[in-house]
Short mmCIF file of C-alpha atoms in Angstrom, two decimals:
data_model
loop_
_atom_site.label_atom_id
_atom_site.label_comp_id
_atom_site.label_asym_id
_atom_site.label_seq_id
_atom_site.Cartn_x
_atom_site.Cartn_y
_atom_site.Cartn_z
CA UNK A 1 114.19 94.67 138.24
CA UNK A 2 113.10 94.72 134.62
CA UNK A 3 113.41 97.71 132.33
CA UNK A 4 109.78 98.63 133.09
CA UNK A 5 110.34 98.67 136.83
CA UNK A 6 108.98 95.38 138.23
CA UNK A 7 106.47 96.04 141.01
CA UNK A 8 106.39 93.45 143.75
CA UNK A 9 103.20 92.77 145.74
CA UNK A 10 100.80 94.93 143.75
CA UNK A 11 100.87 98.54 144.95
CA UNK A 12 103.50 97.95 147.63
CA UNK A 13 107.25 98.13 147.29
CA UNK A 14 107.37 100.16 144.08
CA UNK A 15 110.42 102.16 143.00
CA UNK A 16 109.91 105.37 141.05
CA UNK A 17 111.62 105.36 137.68
CA UNK A 18 111.88 109.12 137.92
CA UNK A 19 113.84 108.82 141.16
CA UNK A 20 116.19 106.34 139.50
CA UNK A 21 116.88 108.87 136.76
CA UNK A 22 115.94 106.49 133.94
CA UNK A 23 112.71 108.19 132.88
CA UNK A 24 112.13 107.89 129.14
CA UNK A 25 110.45 110.76 127.30
CA UNK A 26 107.16 110.02 125.53
CA UNK A 27 107.14 109.64 121.79
CA UNK A 28 106.12 112.60 119.65
CA UNK A 29 102.37 112.90 119.16
CA UNK A 30 101.56 111.22 122.51
CA UNK A 31 100.33 114.44 124.13
CA UNK A 32 98.01 115.17 121.22
CA UNK A 33 96.51 111.69 121.39
CA UNK A 34 96.11 112.00 125.15
CA UNK A 35 94.34 115.34 124.78
CA UNK A 36 91.76 113.78 122.48
CA UNK A 37 91.54 110.84 124.87
CA UNK A 38 90.81 113.18 127.77
CA UNK A 39 87.54 114.29 126.17
CA UNK A 40 86.56 110.66 125.54
CA UNK A 41 87.48 109.69 129.10
CA UNK A 42 85.43 112.50 130.61
CA UNK A 43 82.42 111.52 128.53
CA UNK A 44 82.47 107.74 129.02
CA UNK A 45 84.87 106.74 131.83
CA UNK A 46 84.90 109.44 134.52
CA UNK A 47 81.70 108.36 136.30
CA UNK A 48 83.33 105.06 137.29
CA UNK A 49 87.08 105.68 137.31
CA UNK A 50 86.95 109.24 138.68
CA UNK A 51 88.29 112.57 137.53
CA UNK A 52 91.83 111.77 138.67
CA UNK A 53 91.69 108.10 137.63
CA UNK A 54 91.70 106.77 141.20
CA UNK A 55 88.67 104.52 140.70
CA UNK A 56 86.50 106.75 142.89
CA UNK A 57 83.86 107.96 140.46
CA UNK A 58 80.22 108.38 141.42
CA UNK A 59 79.41 104.82 140.35
CA UNK A 60 82.28 103.13 142.21
CA UNK A 61 80.30 102.38 145.37
CA UNK A 62 77.85 100.33 143.32
CA UNK A 63 80.42 97.94 141.85
CA UNK A 64 82.08 94.74 142.97
CA UNK A 65 84.91 94.58 142.07
CA UNK A 66 85.41 98.37 142.08
CA UNK A 67 86.68 100.26 139.02
CA UNK A 68 90.41 100.23 138.22
CA UNK A 69 92.61 102.80 139.99
CA UNK A 70 94.78 103.99 137.09
CA UNK A 71 97.19 105.90 139.31
CA UNK A 72 98.56 102.66 140.74
CA UNK A 73 99.17 101.07 137.33
CA UNK A 74 98.19 97.60 138.59
CA UNK A 75 96.47 95.69 135.79
CA UNK A 76 95.03 92.18 135.82
CA UNK A 77 94.89 91.40 132.10
CA UNK A 78 98.37 91.37 130.63
CA UNK A 79 100.70 89.36 128.45
CA UNK A 80 103.63 90.53 130.59
CA UNK A 81 105.17 89.00 133.71
CA UNK A 82 103.61 89.39 137.16
CA UNK A 83 104.28 92.84 138.59
CA UNK A 84 104.97 94.43 135.21
CA UNK A 85 103.00 96.90 133.17
CA UNK A 86 100.66 95.78 130.38
CA UNK A 87 101.48 96.43 126.76
CA UNK A 88 99.40 98.86 124.73
CA UNK A 89 97.88 95.84 122.98
CA UNK A 90 96.82 94.48 126.38
CA UNK A 91 95.10 97.74 127.28
CA UNK A 92 93.46 97.90 123.86
CA UNK A 93 92.03 94.41 124.35
CA UNK A 94 90.49 95.30 127.71
CA UNK A 95 88.95 98.53 126.41
CA UNK A 96 87.65 96.80 123.28
CA UNK A 97 86.35 93.59 124.90
CA UNK A 98 85.56 94.80 128.42
CA UNK A 99 85.96 92.73 131.58
CA UNK A 100 83.30 89.99 131.76
CA UNK A 101 82.09 89.39 135.29
CA UNK A 102 82.60 93.06 136.21
CA UNK A 103 80.86 96.36 135.46
CA UNK A 104 83.44 97.17 132.74
CA UNK A 105 81.62 96.88 129.37
CA UNK A 106 83.08 96.39 125.91
CA UNK A 107 83.74 99.62 124.00
CA UNK A 108 84.45 98.30 120.51
CA UNK A 109 80.82 98.91 119.54
CA UNK A 110 80.82 102.47 120.90
CA UNK A 111 84.33 103.82 120.21
CA UNK A 112 86.38 103.62 117.06
CA UNK A 113 89.83 102.04 117.02
CA UNK A 114 91.41 105.50 117.02
CA UNK A 115 89.24 106.70 119.92
CA UNK A 116 90.19 103.65 121.98
CA UNK A 117 93.88 104.33 121.34
CA UNK A 118 93.43 107.97 122.33
CA UNK A 119 91.71 107.14 125.61
CA UNK A 120 94.44 104.61 126.43
CA UNK A 121 97.05 107.33 125.84
CA UNK A 122 95.22 109.50 128.35
CA UNK A 123 94.78 106.71 130.91
CA UNK A 124 98.52 106.02 130.85
CA UNK A 125 99.19 109.62 131.91
CA UNK A 126 97.65 108.90 135.31
CA UNK A 127 100.79 106.96 136.29
CA UNK A 128 104.47 107.83 135.81
CA UNK A 129 105.26 104.13 135.47
CA UNK A 130 104.21 104.30 131.83
CA UNK A 131 106.87 106.92 131.12
CA UNK A 132 109.53 104.22 131.08
CA UNK A 133 110.47 101.82 128.29
CA UNK A 134 107.64 99.78 126.77
CA UNK A 135 107.13 96.39 128.46
CA UNK A 136 107.71 93.18 126.53
CA UNK A 137 105.17 90.33 126.40
CA UNK A 138 106.02 86.79 127.43
CA UNK A 139 106.37 83.92 125.00
CA UNK A 140 103.57 81.51 125.87
CA UNK A 141 104.30 78.78 123.35
CA UNK A 142 101.59 76.59 121.91
CA UNK A 143 99.01 74.35 123.54
CA UNK A 144 99.43 70.57 123.16
CA UNK A 145 96.65 68.64 121.49
CA UNK A 146 93.72 68.13 123.82
CA UNK A 147 92.59 64.64 124.83
CA UNK A 148 90.64 62.93 127.60
CA UNK A 149 93.91 61.71 129.08
CA UNK A 150 95.39 65.21 128.96
CA UNK A 151 92.34 66.70 130.69
CA UNK A 152 92.58 64.00 133.39
CA UNK A 153 96.23 64.94 133.88
CA UNK A 154 95.19 68.59 134.10
CA UNK A 155 92.82 67.79 136.92
CA UNK A 156 95.62 66.09 138.86
CA UNK A 157 97.86 69.13 138.41
CA UNK A 158 94.93 71.41 139.38
CA UNK A 159 94.79 69.52 142.66
CA UNK A 160 98.58 69.49 143.04
CA UNK A 161 98.68 73.28 142.71
CA UNK A 162 95.79 73.49 145.22
CA UNK A 163 93.63 75.59 142.90
CA UNK A 164 90.63 74.07 144.69
CA UNK A 165 91.37 76.09 147.82
CA UNK A 166 89.81 79.11 146.10
CA UNK A 167 87.97 77.72 143.08
CA UNK A 168 86.67 74.54 144.71
CA UNK A 169 86.81 70.92 143.61
CA UNK A 170 83.92 71.51 141.20
CA UNK A 171 85.37 74.84 140.06
CA UNK A 172 82.36 76.89 141.17
CA UNK A 173 84.37 79.28 143.34
CA UNK A 174 83.30 77.52 146.53
CA UNK A 175 86.77 76.70 147.92
CA UNK A 176 87.50 77.03 151.65
CA UNK A 177 89.50 80.22 151.07
CA UNK A 178 86.69 81.82 149.06
CA UNK A 179 85.03 83.67 151.99
CA UNK A 180 88.33 85.36 152.92
CA UNK A 181 89.41 86.62 149.50
CA UNK A 182 90.18 90.31 149.04
CA UNK A 183 92.18 92.41 146.61
CA UNK A 184 95.21 94.55 147.43
CA UNK A 185 92.94 97.41 148.49
CA UNK A 186 90.92 95.26 150.89
CA UNK A 187 87.79 94.96 148.76
CA UNK A 188 85.96 91.62 148.64
CA UNK A 189 86.77 89.63 145.51
CA UNK A 190 85.10 86.49 144.20
CA UNK A 191 87.01 83.40 143.15
CA UNK A 192 86.14 82.84 139.49
CA UNK A 193 83.40 80.33 138.72
CA UNK A 194 85.32 78.07 136.36
CA UNK A 195 82.13 76.51 134.99
CA UNK A 196 81.21 79.80 133.24
CA UNK A 197 84.08 80.58 130.92
CA UNK A 198 82.07 83.35 129.23
CA UNK A 199 82.58 85.39 132.43
CA UNK A 200 86.38 84.98 132.58
CA UNK A 201 88.42 88.17 132.69
CA UNK A 202 90.68 88.24 129.66
CA UNK A 203 88.77 85.59 127.71
CA UNK A 204 87.65 82.00 128.11
CA UNK A 205 89.73 80.01 125.60
CA UNK A 206 92.43 77.53 126.63
CA UNK A 207 95.05 80.06 125.48
CA UNK A 208 93.44 82.85 127.52
CA UNK A 209 93.32 80.68 130.64
CA UNK A 210 96.95 79.64 130.22
CA UNK A 211 98.05 83.28 129.90
CA UNK A 212 96.24 84.20 133.11
CA UNK A 213 97.99 81.39 134.96
CA UNK A 214 101.37 82.47 133.60
CA UNK A 215 100.93 86.18 134.35
CA UNK A 216 98.64 86.09 137.37
CA UNK A 217 96.00 88.74 138.01
CA UNK A 218 97.94 91.56 139.67
CA UNK A 219 96.17 93.18 142.59
CA UNK A 220 94.17 90.01 143.33
CA UNK A 221 94.89 86.73 145.17
CA UNK A 222 95.35 84.97 141.80
CA UNK A 223 99.11 84.33 141.55
CA UNK A 224 101.40 83.75 138.60
CA UNK A 225 102.53 80.15 138.10
CA UNK A 226 105.60 81.15 136.13
CA UNK A 227 107.67 80.75 139.29
CA UNK A 228 106.35 77.20 139.65
CA UNK A 229 107.58 76.48 136.15
CA UNK A 230 110.99 78.07 136.87
CA UNK A 231 111.29 75.89 139.99
CA UNK A 232 110.46 72.85 137.82
CA UNK A 233 107.64 71.81 140.16
CA UNK A 234 105.53 71.25 137.06
CA UNK A 235 106.24 71.46 133.34
CA UNK A 236 104.81 73.87 130.78
CA UNK A 237 102.82 71.02 129.29
CA UNK A 238 101.28 70.23 132.68
CA UNK A 239 100.23 73.86 133.08
CA UNK A 240 98.69 73.76 129.61
CA UNK A 241 96.80 70.64 130.76
CA UNK A 242 95.40 72.61 133.70
CA UNK A 243 94.14 75.23 131.25
CA UNK A 244 92.50 72.49 129.19
CA UNK A 245 90.94 70.97 132.30
CA UNK A 246 89.57 74.35 133.44
CA UNK A 247 88.11 74.96 129.98
CA UNK A 248 86.44 71.53 130.10
CA UNK A 249 84.42 72.57 133.17
CA UNK A 250 82.31 74.95 131.04
CA UNK A 251 79.92 74.07 128.21
CA UNK A 252 81.55 73.63 124.81
CA UNK A 253 79.72 76.72 123.57
CA UNK A 254 78.51 79.80 125.37
CA UNK A 255 74.84 79.16 126.23
CA UNK A 256 72.38 80.56 123.74
CA UNK A 257 69.65 82.51 125.48
CA UNK A 258 66.23 81.56 124.13
CA UNK A 259 62.92 83.17 124.97
CA UNK A 260 60.98 79.90 125.24
CA UNK A 261 61.68 77.09 127.73
CA UNK A 262 60.39 73.76 126.43
CA UNK A 263 58.71 71.53 129.01
CA UNK A 264 59.48 67.99 127.89
CA UNK A 265 56.48 65.58 127.78
CA UNK A 266 57.11 62.37 129.73
CA UNK A 267 55.06 59.22 129.38
CA UNK A 268 56.51 57.66 132.50
CA UNK A 269 56.90 58.97 136.02
CA UNK A 270 58.09 62.53 136.46
CA UNK A 271 61.42 63.07 138.30
CA UNK A 272 61.00 62.67 142.05
CA UNK A 273 63.59 65.33 142.85
CA UNK A 274 66.35 67.49 141.36
CA UNK A 275 68.95 64.70 141.42
CA UNK A 276 66.67 62.14 139.72
CA UNK A 277 68.43 60.63 136.68
CA UNK A 278 65.26 61.20 134.62
CA UNK A 279 66.33 64.85 134.25
CA UNK A 280 69.19 63.69 132.00
CA UNK A 281 66.65 63.36 129.17
CA UNK A 282 65.65 67.04 129.44
CA UNK A 283 67.86 69.69 127.86
CA UNK A 284 68.71 72.55 130.24
CA UNK A 285 68.33 76.17 129.17
CA UNK A 286 70.40 79.07 130.49
CA UNK A 287 68.54 82.13 131.79
CA UNK A 288 70.78 85.11 132.66
CA UNK A 289 70.04 87.11 135.80
CA UNK A 290 71.15 90.66 136.61
CA UNK A 291 71.10 92.85 139.70
CA UNK A 292 67.76 94.42 140.58
CA UNK A 293 68.54 98.11 139.98
CA UNK A 294 65.06 99.35 139.06
CA UNK A 295 63.38 99.91 142.41
CA UNK A 296 64.79 100.80 145.79
CA UNK A 297 66.54 99.17 147.51
CA UNK A 298 68.58 98.50 144.37
CA UNK A 299 71.31 95.87 144.29
CA UNK A 300 74.35 96.28 142.06
CA UNK A 301 76.51 93.44 143.42
CA UNK A 302 74.58 90.18 142.82
CA UNK A 303 76.25 86.82 143.25
CA UNK A 304 73.84 84.77 141.12
CA UNK A 305 74.32 85.59 137.43
CA UNK A 306 72.08 82.96 135.88
CA UNK A 307 70.12 79.76 136.29
CA UNK A 308 69.84 76.53 134.28
CA UNK A 309 66.17 75.63 133.80
CA UNK A 310 64.69 72.24 132.92
CA UNK A 311 61.00 71.44 132.74
CA UNK A 312 58.87 68.33 132.18
CA UNK A 313 55.20 67.38 132.36
CA UNK A 314 53.01 64.27 132.07
CA UNK A 315 49.74 65.97 131.02
CA UNK A 316 48.76 66.16 134.68
CA UNK A 317 51.69 67.73 136.54
CA UNK A 318 54.49 70.21 135.77
CA UNK A 319 57.98 69.78 137.23
CA UNK A 320 60.59 72.55 136.97
CA UNK A 321 64.24 72.02 137.93
CA UNK A 322 66.47 75.03 138.67
CA UNK A 323 70.25 74.78 139.01
CA UNK A 324 72.37 77.79 139.93
CA UNK A 325 75.87 78.30 141.30
CA UNK A 326 76.15 79.80 144.77
CA UNK A 327 79.44 79.79 146.65
CA UNK A 328 77.69 79.45 150.02
CA UNK A 329 74.78 77.63 151.59
CA UNK A 330 73.31 80.56 153.47
CA UNK A 331 73.35 81.42 156.25
CA UNK A 332 76.84 80.18 157.10
CA UNK A 333 79.00 81.81 159.83
CA UNK A 334 82.11 81.12 157.74
CA UNK A 335 80.88 83.83 155.35
CA UNK A 336 80.41 86.56 158.00
CA UNK A 337 83.80 88.03 157.07
CA UNK A 338 82.78 88.17 153.40
CA UNK A 339 79.48 89.88 154.19
CA UNK A 340 81.20 92.54 156.30
CA UNK A 341 83.72 93.25 153.55
CA UNK A 342 81.02 93.48 150.85
CA UNK A 343 78.92 95.84 152.96
CA UNK A 344 81.97 98.02 153.66
CA UNK A 345 82.40 98.58 149.94
CA UNK A 346 78.70 98.95 149.14
CA UNK A 347 76.55 102.07 149.03
CA UNK A 348 73.82 102.71 151.60
CA UNK A 349 72.15 105.32 149.39
CA UNK A 350 68.97 103.21 149.31
CA UNK A 351 68.85 102.57 153.04
CA UNK A 352 70.68 100.57 155.72
CA UNK A 353 72.71 97.60 154.51
CA UNK A 354 72.27 94.11 155.98
CA UNK A 355 74.64 93.21 158.82
CA UNK A 356 73.53 89.58 159.14
CA UNK A 357 73.21 86.80 156.62
CA UNK A 358 69.80 85.68 155.50
CA UNK A 359 68.75 82.52 153.64
CA UNK A 360 69.27 81.83 149.97
CA UNK A 361 66.07 82.42 147.99
CA UNK A 362 64.58 81.59 144.62
CA UNK A 363 61.24 82.61 143.15
CA UNK A 364 59.29 81.68 140.04
CA UNK A 365 56.75 84.21 138.82
CA UNK A 366 53.77 83.75 136.49
CA UNK A 367 50.86 86.04 135.55
CA UNK A 368 47.88 85.51 137.83
CA UNK A 369 45.83 85.19 134.63
CA UNK A 370 47.61 83.51 131.73
CA UNK A 371 47.29 85.85 128.72
CA UNK A 372 45.90 84.66 125.40
CA UNK A 373 47.98 84.34 122.25
CA UNK A 374 46.75 87.74 121.06
CA UNK A 375 47.50 89.45 124.39
CA UNK A 376 51.12 90.64 124.64
CA UNK A 377 50.75 92.60 127.89
CA UNK A 378 52.51 91.11 130.90
CA UNK A 379 52.33 92.14 134.55
CA UNK A 380 55.12 94.32 135.92
CA UNK A 381 58.14 91.99 136.05
CA UNK A 382 59.05 93.05 139.61
CA UNK A 383 56.21 91.48 141.53
CA UNK A 384 53.24 92.63 139.48
CA UNK A 385 50.75 95.29 140.55
CA UNK A 386 47.27 95.55 142.04
CA UNK A 387 45.85 95.87 138.51
CA UNK A 388 47.84 92.93 137.12
CA UNK A 389 49.01 90.69 139.98
CA UNK A 390 51.44 87.80 139.62
CA UNK A 391 51.35 84.23 140.88
CA UNK A 392 54.54 83.30 142.79
CA UNK A 393 56.36 80.16 143.90
CA UNK A 394 58.83 81.13 146.61
CA UNK A 395 61.57 79.06 148.24
CA UNK A 396 64.05 79.84 151.03
CA UNK A 397 66.95 77.73 152.30
CA UNK A 398 66.60 78.37 156.03
CA UNK A 399 64.29 76.90 156.95
CA UNK A 400 64.02 74.83 153.79
CA UNK A 401 60.46 75.72 152.79
CA UNK A 402 58.36 76.85 149.85
CA UNK A 403 55.09 78.71 149.50
CA UNK A 404 52.85 79.98 146.76
CA UNK A 405 50.82 83.13 146.65
CA UNK A 406 50.07 86.42 144.96
CA UNK A 407 52.28 89.44 144.31
CA UNK A 408 50.72 92.87 143.90
CA UNK A 409 53.90 94.92 143.72
CA UNK A 410 57.60 94.90 144.54
CA UNK A 411 57.87 93.26 147.96
CA UNK A 412 54.09 92.84 148.24
CA UNK A 413 53.34 89.13 148.69
CA UNK A 414 50.32 87.37 150.12
CA UNK A 415 50.65 83.66 150.78
CA UNK A 416 47.86 81.41 149.55
CA UNK A 417 45.69 80.32 152.47
CA UNK A 418 44.99 76.67 153.09
CA UNK A 419 46.82 73.74 151.54
CA UNK A 420 49.15 74.61 148.69
CA UNK A 421 49.55 72.72 145.42
CA UNK A 422 53.26 73.45 145.00
CA UNK A 423 55.82 71.04 146.44
CA UNK A 424 59.60 71.27 146.30
CA UNK A 425 62.87 69.44 146.91
CA UNK A 426 66.23 71.23 147.27
CA UNK A 427 69.82 69.95 147.35
CA UNK A 428 73.05 71.93 147.87
CA UNK A 429 76.32 70.37 146.78
CA UNK A 430 79.76 71.96 146.33
CA UNK A 431 78.73 75.41 145.25
CA UNK A 432 75.47 74.64 143.49
CA UNK A 433 71.80 74.63 144.42
CA UNK A 434 69.41 72.27 142.66
CA UNK A 435 65.75 72.96 143.30
CA UNK A 436 62.68 71.23 141.91
CA UNK A 437 59.18 72.68 142.02
CA UNK A 438 56.19 70.46 141.20
CA UNK A 439 52.53 71.43 140.75
CA UNK A 440 49.42 69.96 139.10
CA UNK A 441 48.54 71.65 135.83
CA UNK A 442 45.07 72.36 137.19
CA UNK A 443 45.19 73.78 140.75
CA UNK A 444 42.70 72.83 143.42
CA UNK A 445 41.53 76.45 143.54
CA UNK A 446 41.52 78.14 140.12
CA UNK A 447 40.64 81.50 141.72
CA UNK A 448 43.92 81.48 143.68
CA UNK A 449 46.22 80.10 141.00
CA UNK A 450 46.20 79.83 137.20
CA UNK A 451 45.79 76.58 135.30
CA UNK A 452 48.60 75.54 132.95
CA UNK A 453 47.59 74.30 129.52
CA UNK A 454 49.58 71.92 127.31
CA UNK A 455 50.47 73.51 123.98
CA UNK A 456 50.14 77.07 125.25
CA UNK A 457 53.03 79.43 126.21
CA UNK A 458 53.03 80.55 129.84
CA UNK A 459 54.98 83.71 130.82
CA UNK A 460 57.60 83.03 133.51
CA UNK A 461 60.24 85.13 135.29
CA UNK A 462 62.92 84.41 137.91
CA UNK A 463 64.41 85.96 141.06
CA UNK A 464 67.39 84.73 143.13
CA UNK A 465 69.23 86.04 146.17
CA UNK A 466 72.35 84.93 148.06
CA UNK A 467 71.94 85.50 151.79
CA UNK A 468 75.69 85.40 152.49
CA UNK A 469 76.12 88.30 150.07
CA UNK A 470 73.67 90.51 151.92
CA UNK A 471 70.84 89.79 149.51
CA UNK A 472 67.23 89.74 150.67
CA UNK A 473 63.67 89.52 149.39
CA UNK A 474 64.24 92.91 147.73
CA UNK A 475 67.96 92.81 146.93
CA UNK A 476 68.93 90.12 144.45
CA UNK A 477 69.09 89.02 140.81
CA UNK A 478 66.15 89.16 138.40
CA UNK A 479 65.28 88.14 134.85
CA UNK A 480 62.99 89.56 132.23
CA UNK A 481 59.84 87.71 131.20
CA UNK A 482 60.38 84.45 129.33
CA UNK A 483 57.84 81.76 128.37
CA UNK A 484 57.54 78.11 129.30
CA UNK A 485 55.82 75.95 126.69
CA UNK A 486 54.38 72.57 127.62
CA UNK A 487 55.18 70.49 124.56
CA UNK A 488 52.36 68.37 123.15
CA UNK A 489 53.25 64.65 123.28
CA UNK A 490 54.11 63.29 119.84
CA UNK A 491 51.38 60.86 118.67
CA UNK A 492 52.53 57.35 117.75
CA UNK A 493 51.41 57.89 114.15
CA UNK A 494 54.23 60.40 113.70
CA UNK A 495 56.71 57.57 114.19
CA UNK A 496 54.66 54.86 112.43
CA UNK A 497 53.88 56.84 109.28
CA UNK A 498 57.50 57.23 108.10
CA UNK A 499 58.11 53.50 108.59
CA UNK A 500 55.00 52.63 106.59
CA UNK A 501 56.03 55.08 103.88
CA UNK A 502 59.48 53.51 103.63
CA UNK A 503 58.00 50.02 103.41
CA UNK A 504 55.48 51.04 100.74
CA UNK A 505 58.20 52.79 98.72
CA UNK A 506 60.44 49.75 98.96
CA UNK A 507 57.55 47.51 97.93
CA UNK A 508 56.70 49.65 94.90
CA UNK A 509 60.35 49.73 93.84
CA UNK A 510 60.49 45.96 94.13
CA UNK A 511 57.37 45.60 92.00
CA UNK A 512 58.74 47.94 89.29
CA UNK A 513 62.02 46.05 89.13
CA UNK A 514 60.24 42.67 89.10
CA UNK A 515 57.90 43.68 86.26
CA UNK A 516 60.80 45.07 84.24
CA UNK A 517 62.64 41.79 84.67
CA UNK A 518 59.55 39.84 83.56
CA UNK A 519 59.23 41.96 80.40
CA UNK A 520 62.87 41.33 79.66
CA UNK A 521 62.41 37.58 79.91
CA UNK A 522 59.36 37.72 77.58
CA UNK A 523 61.26 39.68 74.93
CA UNK A 524 64.18 37.27 74.92
CA UNK A 525 61.76 34.35 74.66
#
């Protein structure tokens, strides 16, 4: 056992330092800091973490994963060995930066450095484990230079360590073990989606990823690989290569959220489906989605956190491709265990919770009447209203079908009668849905659906739900209003004019030089 009292298996098998008679007294001034921290905690932290720090505050039943239970002193983000306490610097980082992918926000913009230190002093008083000697961080060394060969080696080691069992071969959290994952307290826990490093707990750099693999995430199924290094199954460099490989699965930069989605003009044939190679010419745009917590039944535990959107048109037809990560193709009996565990930890304050899986769903929403450039009013973003209805494209995975119609309120949808203009094609592969909607710019019935005009912004919003996660037509992830803009094709003169200008300039320069040379010859003669 280390000087801090190494704790094996999370909350189990712990030995009280007080019982061992090696309790260290707190440094002078600690109590005063903790007293100030108590007031900060009660103002900002109590509603989630609870009055006694047991993670049972009023908001706990609305969170997956649930808030930290401070009395157990089990912390995921550390620079110390597995089973050991975090350093004060570790705790300060979590409070300052938050825990991406969870309900824990960053507090550096709300609390001063001194206030964060005070609240940490108070949090540590919830557990006697912190009354011992201060823990010591590990020495992580330095990452080797990254290269294509090194990343390829990292993938091989990723497979050797069987990381794919939880995170999947594509890293989207779709591994075979994913439906069974739970934390030490029995709550459902998601395998991290390695293609979204901006959601990683503890940071998304290569160094951050390496530290998580060395320390593990205590209280979760994510183990420490330090023992693998000690057993010489792999080398430190190979583990660094895994970190580099994992980082390579995400975009080089965190996606920039833009308000306007550009629909690329195509002179040739539009993509025939979501896997058509023609989509490679269209830049995808990331649209974040959040749980629908505005109207009952609210949903605080969404699985879909965003969608990549691509759009193209040929002056006659609009095609929209949507790509989003989903660990399951719903419904799937393999995920029944997951659903039961999620529902056990969820709140039924807004009504009965689902007991059976439904299909996966995705909706696109437009105003029923496209507003003019001087009209900033949009319909209500959750399904419109009777005064300002919305026009919807809706898709469900089981059966694989789409429909279009009108929304007049949250959950109020009327399908368009007769033949629809919207067609779709959907493909699920290793933790990701790809869905393409296609519709003529001018519908067959302009009273039932709006026309889309090239060169004019069209408001658009998104809704997604994961049936294996208990999500429905009302429980799911939503976006705010964005705009899709059908780019005007660039006329050939735009490309010809610069060439002509260059040629004319070159010709004039040649003439000036030639005439100067002729004058020089005449003078010498």
